[in-house]
mmCIF file of C-alpha atoms and ligand atoms in Angstrom:
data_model
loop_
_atom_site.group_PDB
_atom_site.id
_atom_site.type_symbol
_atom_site.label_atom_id
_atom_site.label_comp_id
_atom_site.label_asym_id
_atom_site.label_seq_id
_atom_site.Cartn_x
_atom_site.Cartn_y
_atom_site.Cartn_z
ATOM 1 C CA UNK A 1 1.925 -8.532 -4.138
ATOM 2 C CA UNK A 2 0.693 -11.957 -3.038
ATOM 3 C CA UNK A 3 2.636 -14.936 -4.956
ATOM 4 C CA UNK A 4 0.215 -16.253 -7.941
ATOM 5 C CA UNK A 5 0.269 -19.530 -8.229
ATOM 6 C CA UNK A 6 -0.706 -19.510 -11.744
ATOM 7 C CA UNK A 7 1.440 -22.619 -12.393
ATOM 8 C CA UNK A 8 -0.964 -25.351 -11.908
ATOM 9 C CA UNK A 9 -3.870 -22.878 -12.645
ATOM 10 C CA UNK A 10 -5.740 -23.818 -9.393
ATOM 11 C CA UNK A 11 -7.918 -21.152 -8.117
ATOM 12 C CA UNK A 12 -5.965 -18.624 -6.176
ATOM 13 C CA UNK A 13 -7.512 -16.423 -3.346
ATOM 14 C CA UNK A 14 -5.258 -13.299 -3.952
ATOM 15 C CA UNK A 15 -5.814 -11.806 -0.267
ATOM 16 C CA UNK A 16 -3.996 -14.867 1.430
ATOM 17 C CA UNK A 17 -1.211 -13.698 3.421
ATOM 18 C CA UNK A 18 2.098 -12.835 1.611
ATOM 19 C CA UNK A 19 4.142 -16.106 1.182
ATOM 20 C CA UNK A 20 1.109 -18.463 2.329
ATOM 21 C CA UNK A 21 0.503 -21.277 -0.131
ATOM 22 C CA UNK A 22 -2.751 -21.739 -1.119
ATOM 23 C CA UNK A 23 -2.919 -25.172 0.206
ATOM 24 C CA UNK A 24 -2.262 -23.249 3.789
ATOM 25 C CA UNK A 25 -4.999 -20.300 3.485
ATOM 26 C CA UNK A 26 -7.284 -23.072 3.080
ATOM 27 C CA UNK A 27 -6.337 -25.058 5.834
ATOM 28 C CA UNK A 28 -6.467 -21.861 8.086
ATOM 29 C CA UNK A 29 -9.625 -21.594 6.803
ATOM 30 C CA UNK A 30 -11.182 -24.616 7.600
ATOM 31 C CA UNK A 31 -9.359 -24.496 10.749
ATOM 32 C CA UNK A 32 -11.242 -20.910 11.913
ATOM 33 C CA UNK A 33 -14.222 -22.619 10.755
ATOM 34 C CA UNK A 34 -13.902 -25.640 12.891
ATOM 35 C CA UNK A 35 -12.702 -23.270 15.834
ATOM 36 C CA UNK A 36 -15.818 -20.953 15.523
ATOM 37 C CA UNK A 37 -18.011 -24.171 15.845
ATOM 38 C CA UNK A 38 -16.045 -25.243 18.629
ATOM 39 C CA UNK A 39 -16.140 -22.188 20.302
ATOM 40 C CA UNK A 40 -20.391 -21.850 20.103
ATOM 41 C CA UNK A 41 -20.534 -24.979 20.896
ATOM 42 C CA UNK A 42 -21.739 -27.045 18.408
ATOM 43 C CA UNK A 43 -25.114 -28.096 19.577
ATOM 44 C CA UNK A 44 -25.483 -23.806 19.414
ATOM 45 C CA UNK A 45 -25.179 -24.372 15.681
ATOM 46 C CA UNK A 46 -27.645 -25.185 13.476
ATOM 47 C CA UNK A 47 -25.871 -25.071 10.180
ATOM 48 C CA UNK A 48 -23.068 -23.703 7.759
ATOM 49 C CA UNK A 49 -24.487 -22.127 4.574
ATOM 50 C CA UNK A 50 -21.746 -21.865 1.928
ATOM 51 C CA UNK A 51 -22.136 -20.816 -1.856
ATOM 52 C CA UNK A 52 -20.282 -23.972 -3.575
ATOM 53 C CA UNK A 53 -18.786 -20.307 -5.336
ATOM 54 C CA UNK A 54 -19.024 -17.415 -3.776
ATOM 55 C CA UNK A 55 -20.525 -14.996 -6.574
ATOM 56 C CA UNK A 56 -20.070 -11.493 -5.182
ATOM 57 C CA UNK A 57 -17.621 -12.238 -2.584
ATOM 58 C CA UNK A 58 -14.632 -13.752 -4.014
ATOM 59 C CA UNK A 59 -15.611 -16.833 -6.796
ATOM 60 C CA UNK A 60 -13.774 -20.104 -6.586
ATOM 61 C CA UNK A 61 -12.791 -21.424 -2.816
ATOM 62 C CA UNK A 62 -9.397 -23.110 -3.154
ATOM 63 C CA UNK A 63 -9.669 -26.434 -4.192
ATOM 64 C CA UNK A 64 -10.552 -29.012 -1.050
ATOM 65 C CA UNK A 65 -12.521 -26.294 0.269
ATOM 66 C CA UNK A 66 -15.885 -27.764 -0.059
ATOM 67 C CA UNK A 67 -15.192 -31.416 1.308
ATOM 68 C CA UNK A 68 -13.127 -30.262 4.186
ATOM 69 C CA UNK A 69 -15.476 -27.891 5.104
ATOM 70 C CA UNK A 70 -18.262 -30.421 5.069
ATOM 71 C CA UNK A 71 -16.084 -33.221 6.946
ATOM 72 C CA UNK A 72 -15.666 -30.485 9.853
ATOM 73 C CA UNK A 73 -19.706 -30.163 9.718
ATOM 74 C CA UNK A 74 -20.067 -33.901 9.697
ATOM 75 C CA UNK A 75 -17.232 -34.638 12.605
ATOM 76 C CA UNK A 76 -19.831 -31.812 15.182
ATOM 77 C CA UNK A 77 -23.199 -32.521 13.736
ATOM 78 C CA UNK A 78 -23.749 -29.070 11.335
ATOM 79 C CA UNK A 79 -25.930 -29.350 8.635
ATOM 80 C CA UNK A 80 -24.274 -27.858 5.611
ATOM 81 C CA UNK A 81 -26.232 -26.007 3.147
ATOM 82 C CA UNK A 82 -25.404 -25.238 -0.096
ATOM 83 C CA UNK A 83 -26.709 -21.754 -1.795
ATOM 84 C CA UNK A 84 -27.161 -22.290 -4.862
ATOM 85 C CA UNK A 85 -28.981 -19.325 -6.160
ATOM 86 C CA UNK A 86 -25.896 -18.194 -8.337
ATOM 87 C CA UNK A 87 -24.574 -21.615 -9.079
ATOM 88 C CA UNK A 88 -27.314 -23.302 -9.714
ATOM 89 C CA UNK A 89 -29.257 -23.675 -13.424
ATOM 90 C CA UNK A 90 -26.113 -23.600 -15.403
ATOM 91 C CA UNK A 91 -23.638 -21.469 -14.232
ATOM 92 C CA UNK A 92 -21.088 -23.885 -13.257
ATOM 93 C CA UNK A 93 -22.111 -26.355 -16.396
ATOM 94 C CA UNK A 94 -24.591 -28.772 -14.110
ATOM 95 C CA UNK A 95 -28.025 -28.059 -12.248
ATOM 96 C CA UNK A 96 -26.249 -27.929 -9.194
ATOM 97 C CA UNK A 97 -22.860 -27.615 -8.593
ATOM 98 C CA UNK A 98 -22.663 -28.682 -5.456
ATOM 99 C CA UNK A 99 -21.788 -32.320 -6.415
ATOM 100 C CA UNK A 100 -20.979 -32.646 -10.233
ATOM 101 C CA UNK A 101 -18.561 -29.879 -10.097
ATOM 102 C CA UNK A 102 -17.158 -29.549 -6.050
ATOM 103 C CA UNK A 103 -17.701 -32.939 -5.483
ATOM 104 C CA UNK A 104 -19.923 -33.035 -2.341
ATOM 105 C CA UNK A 105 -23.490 -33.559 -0.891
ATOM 106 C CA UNK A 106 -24.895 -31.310 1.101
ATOM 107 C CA UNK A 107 -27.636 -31.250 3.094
ATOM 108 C CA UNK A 108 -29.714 -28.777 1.707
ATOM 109 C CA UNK A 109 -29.581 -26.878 -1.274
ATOM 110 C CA UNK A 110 -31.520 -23.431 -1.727
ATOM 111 C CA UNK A 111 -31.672 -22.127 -5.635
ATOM 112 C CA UNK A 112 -33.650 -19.402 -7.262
ATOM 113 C CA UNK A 113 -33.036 -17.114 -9.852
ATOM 114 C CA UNK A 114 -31.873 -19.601 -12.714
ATOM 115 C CA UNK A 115 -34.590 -21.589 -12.003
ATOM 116 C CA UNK A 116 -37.464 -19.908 -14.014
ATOM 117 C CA UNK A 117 -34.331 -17.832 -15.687
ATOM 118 C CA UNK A 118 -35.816 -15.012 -13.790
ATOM 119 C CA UNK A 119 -38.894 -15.196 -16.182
ATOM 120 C CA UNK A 120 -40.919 -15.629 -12.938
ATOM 121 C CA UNK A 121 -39.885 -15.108 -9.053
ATOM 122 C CA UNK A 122 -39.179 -18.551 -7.653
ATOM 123 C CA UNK A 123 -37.824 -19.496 -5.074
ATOM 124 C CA UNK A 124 -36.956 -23.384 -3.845
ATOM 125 C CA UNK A 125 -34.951 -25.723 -1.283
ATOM 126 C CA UNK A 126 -34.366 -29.270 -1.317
ATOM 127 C CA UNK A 127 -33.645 -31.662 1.528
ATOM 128 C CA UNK A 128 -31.188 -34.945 1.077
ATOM 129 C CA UNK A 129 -32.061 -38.098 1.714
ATOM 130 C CA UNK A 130 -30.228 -38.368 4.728
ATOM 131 C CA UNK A 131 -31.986 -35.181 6.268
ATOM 132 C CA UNK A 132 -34.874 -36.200 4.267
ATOM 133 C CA UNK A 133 -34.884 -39.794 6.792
ATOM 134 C CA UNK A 134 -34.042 -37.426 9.764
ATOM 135 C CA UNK A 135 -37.280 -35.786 9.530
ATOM 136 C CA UNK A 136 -39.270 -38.255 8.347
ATOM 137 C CA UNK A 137 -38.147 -40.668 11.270
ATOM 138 C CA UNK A 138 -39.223 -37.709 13.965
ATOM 139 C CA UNK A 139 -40.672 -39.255 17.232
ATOM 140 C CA UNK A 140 -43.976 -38.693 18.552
ATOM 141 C CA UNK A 141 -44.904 -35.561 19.564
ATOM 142 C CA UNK A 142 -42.217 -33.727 17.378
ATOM 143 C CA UNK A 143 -43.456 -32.448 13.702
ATOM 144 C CA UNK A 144 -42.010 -30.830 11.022
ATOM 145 C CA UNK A 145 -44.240 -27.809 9.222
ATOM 146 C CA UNK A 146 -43.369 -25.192 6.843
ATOM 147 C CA UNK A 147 -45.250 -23.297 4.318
ATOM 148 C CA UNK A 148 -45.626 -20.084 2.959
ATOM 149 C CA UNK A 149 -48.833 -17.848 1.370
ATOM 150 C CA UNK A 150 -47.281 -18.328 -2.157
ATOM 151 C CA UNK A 151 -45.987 -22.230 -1.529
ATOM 152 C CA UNK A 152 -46.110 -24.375 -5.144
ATOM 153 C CA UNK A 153 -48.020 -21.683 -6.990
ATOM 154 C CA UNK A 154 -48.496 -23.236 -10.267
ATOM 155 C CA UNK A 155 -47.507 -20.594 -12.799
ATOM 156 C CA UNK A 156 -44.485 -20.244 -11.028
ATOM 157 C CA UNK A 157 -44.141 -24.128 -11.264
ATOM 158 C CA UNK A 158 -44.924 -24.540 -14.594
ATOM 159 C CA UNK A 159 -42.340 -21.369 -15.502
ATOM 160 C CA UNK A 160 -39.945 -23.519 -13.761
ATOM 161 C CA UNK A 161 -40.570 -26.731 -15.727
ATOM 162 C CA UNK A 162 -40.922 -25.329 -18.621
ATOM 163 C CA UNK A 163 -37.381 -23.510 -18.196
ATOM 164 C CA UNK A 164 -36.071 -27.079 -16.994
ATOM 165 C CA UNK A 165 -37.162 -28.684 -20.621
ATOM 166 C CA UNK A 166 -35.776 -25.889 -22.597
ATOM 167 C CA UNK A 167 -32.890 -26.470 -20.655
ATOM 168 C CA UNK A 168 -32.382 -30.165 -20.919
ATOM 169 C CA UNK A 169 -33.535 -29.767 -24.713
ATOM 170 C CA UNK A 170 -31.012 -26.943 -26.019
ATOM 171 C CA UNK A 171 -28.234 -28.620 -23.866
ATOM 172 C CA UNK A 172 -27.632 -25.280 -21.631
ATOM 173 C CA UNK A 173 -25.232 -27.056 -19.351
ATOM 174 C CA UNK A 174 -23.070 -28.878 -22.218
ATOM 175 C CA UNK A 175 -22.812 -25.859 -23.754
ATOM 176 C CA UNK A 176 -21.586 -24.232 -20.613
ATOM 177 C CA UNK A 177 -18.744 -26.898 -20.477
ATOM 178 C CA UNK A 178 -17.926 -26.617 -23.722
ATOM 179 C CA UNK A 179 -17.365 -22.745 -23.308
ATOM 180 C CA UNK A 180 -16.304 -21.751 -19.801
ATOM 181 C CA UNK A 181 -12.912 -22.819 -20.702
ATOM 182 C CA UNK A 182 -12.588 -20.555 -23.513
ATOM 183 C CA UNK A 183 -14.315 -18.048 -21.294
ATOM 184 C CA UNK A 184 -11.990 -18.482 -18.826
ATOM 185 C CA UNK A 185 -8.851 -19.026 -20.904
ATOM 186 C CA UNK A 186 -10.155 -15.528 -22.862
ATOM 187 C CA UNK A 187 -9.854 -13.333 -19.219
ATOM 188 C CA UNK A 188 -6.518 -14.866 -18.349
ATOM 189 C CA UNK A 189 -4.623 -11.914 -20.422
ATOM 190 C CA UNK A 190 -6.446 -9.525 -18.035
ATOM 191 C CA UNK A 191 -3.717 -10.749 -15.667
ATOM 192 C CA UNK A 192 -0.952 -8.333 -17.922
ATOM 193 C CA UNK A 193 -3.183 -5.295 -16.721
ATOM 194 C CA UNK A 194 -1.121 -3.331 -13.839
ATOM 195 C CA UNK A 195 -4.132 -2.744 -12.291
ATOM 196 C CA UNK A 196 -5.318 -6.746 -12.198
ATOM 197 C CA UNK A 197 -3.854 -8.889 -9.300
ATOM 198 C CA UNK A 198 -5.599 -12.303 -10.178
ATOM 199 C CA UNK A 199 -7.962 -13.564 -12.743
ATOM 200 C CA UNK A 200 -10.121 -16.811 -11.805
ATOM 201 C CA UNK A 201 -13.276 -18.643 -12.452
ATOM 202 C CA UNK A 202 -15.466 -21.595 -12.888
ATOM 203 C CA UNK A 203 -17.130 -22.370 -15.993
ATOM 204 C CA UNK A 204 -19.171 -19.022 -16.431
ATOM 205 C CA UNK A 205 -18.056 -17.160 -13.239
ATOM 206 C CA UNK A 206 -15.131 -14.996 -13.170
ATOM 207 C CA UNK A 207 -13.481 -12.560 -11.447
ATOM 208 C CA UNK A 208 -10.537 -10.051 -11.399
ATOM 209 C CA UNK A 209 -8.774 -8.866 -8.395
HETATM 210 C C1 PLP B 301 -26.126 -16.443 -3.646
HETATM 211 C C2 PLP B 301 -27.393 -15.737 -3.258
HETATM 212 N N1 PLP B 301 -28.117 -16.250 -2.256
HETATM 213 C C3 PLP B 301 -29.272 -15.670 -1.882
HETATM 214 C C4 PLP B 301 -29.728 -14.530 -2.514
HETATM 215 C C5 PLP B 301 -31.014 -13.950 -2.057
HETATM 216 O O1 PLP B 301 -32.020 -14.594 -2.729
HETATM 217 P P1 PLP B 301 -33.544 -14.197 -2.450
HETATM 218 O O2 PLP B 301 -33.673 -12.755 -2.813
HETATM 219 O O3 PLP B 301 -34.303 -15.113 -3.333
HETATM 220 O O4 PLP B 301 -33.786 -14.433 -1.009
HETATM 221 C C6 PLP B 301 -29.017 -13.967 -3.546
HETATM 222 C C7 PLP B 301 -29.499 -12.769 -4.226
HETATM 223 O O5 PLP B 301 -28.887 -12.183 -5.082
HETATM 224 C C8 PLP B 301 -27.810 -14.588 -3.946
HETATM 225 O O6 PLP B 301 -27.079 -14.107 -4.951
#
């Protein structure tokens, strides 16, 4: 069984290699990463889309994960994007969790789902600054368009600011601080299960391995 470094209570990715610290599975990570890029060539690659927490797939990177992974986009010119459909709205305890939580600023950020609280299908990305300047500074004869049949429908708008204000007014994401460590101190016992490898989590995401 893979060592658990339950010690310092960092997040743990149970499938690293017997004996492999966690600090090492994430720099072999990054590494691949950075090799794959390499590899393509980097002007072949457009961007890196990452879920600041992968929902379905594994929940909590190791910790460093999100800033190296962005410096290796920054040092070859990938935009990173951060999918925030699951993360987003809550989840994690902030809007987004891409930079309260994981400490980073991406250049894009796609979110749904939480953002109406699924009372209405919307969908939405956002743009940084920095790509936001990128764009906007385009030379002549190169444009940017993009738009869709459906683009800013206004009941889907107003279903998303109205779900903004409730938020903001019943304090969703405070409250989500104040009980994902409960939540997540609550699982931990799952870890006595002989069928349970690991138990970790974020705020309101968890998983058992
Ligand atoms: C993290 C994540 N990204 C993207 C999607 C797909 O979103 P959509 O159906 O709005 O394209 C999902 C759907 O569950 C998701 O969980």
């Amino acid at each position: 069984m893979p060592p658990q470094d339950l010690a310092n209570d960092q997040p743990n990715p149970y499938r690293r290699p017997e004996g492999m610290s966690a600090e090492a599975f994430l720099d072999q990570k990054v590494q691949e990463l950075e090799d794959r890029i390499v590899e393509l060539g980097p002007e072949n690659v457009a961007c890196f889309i990452a879920e600041p927490s992968l929902a379905s797939g594994g929940v909590v990177p190791p910790v460093g994960h999100h800033s190296s992974t962005l410096e290796v986009c920054r040092r070859h010119d990938v935009l990173y994007i951060s999918d925030e459909v699951v993360t987003g709205f809550g989840r994690n305890g902030a809007i987004f969790a891409s930079e309260p939580v994981y400490g980073i600023v991406p250049d894009m950020i796609t979110c749904a789902k939480g953002l109406t609280s699924g009372y209405v299908p919307l969908g939405a990305v956002m743009v940084s600054d920095r790509l936001y300047r990128r764009i906007a500074e385009t030379t002549e004869g190169r444009i940017f368009a993009n738009g869709f049949t459906y683009s800013s429908h206004p009941v889907a708008g107003a279903a998303g600011l109205k779900n903004l204000e409730i938020m903001e007014r019943e304090e969703i994401c405070a409250h989500v601080r104040e009980v994902g460590p409960y939540f997540q101190a609550a699982l931990k016992p799952l870890m006595d299960s002989p069928i349970v490898g690991d138990v970790r989590g974020s705020h309101l995401m968890a998983c058992c391995r």
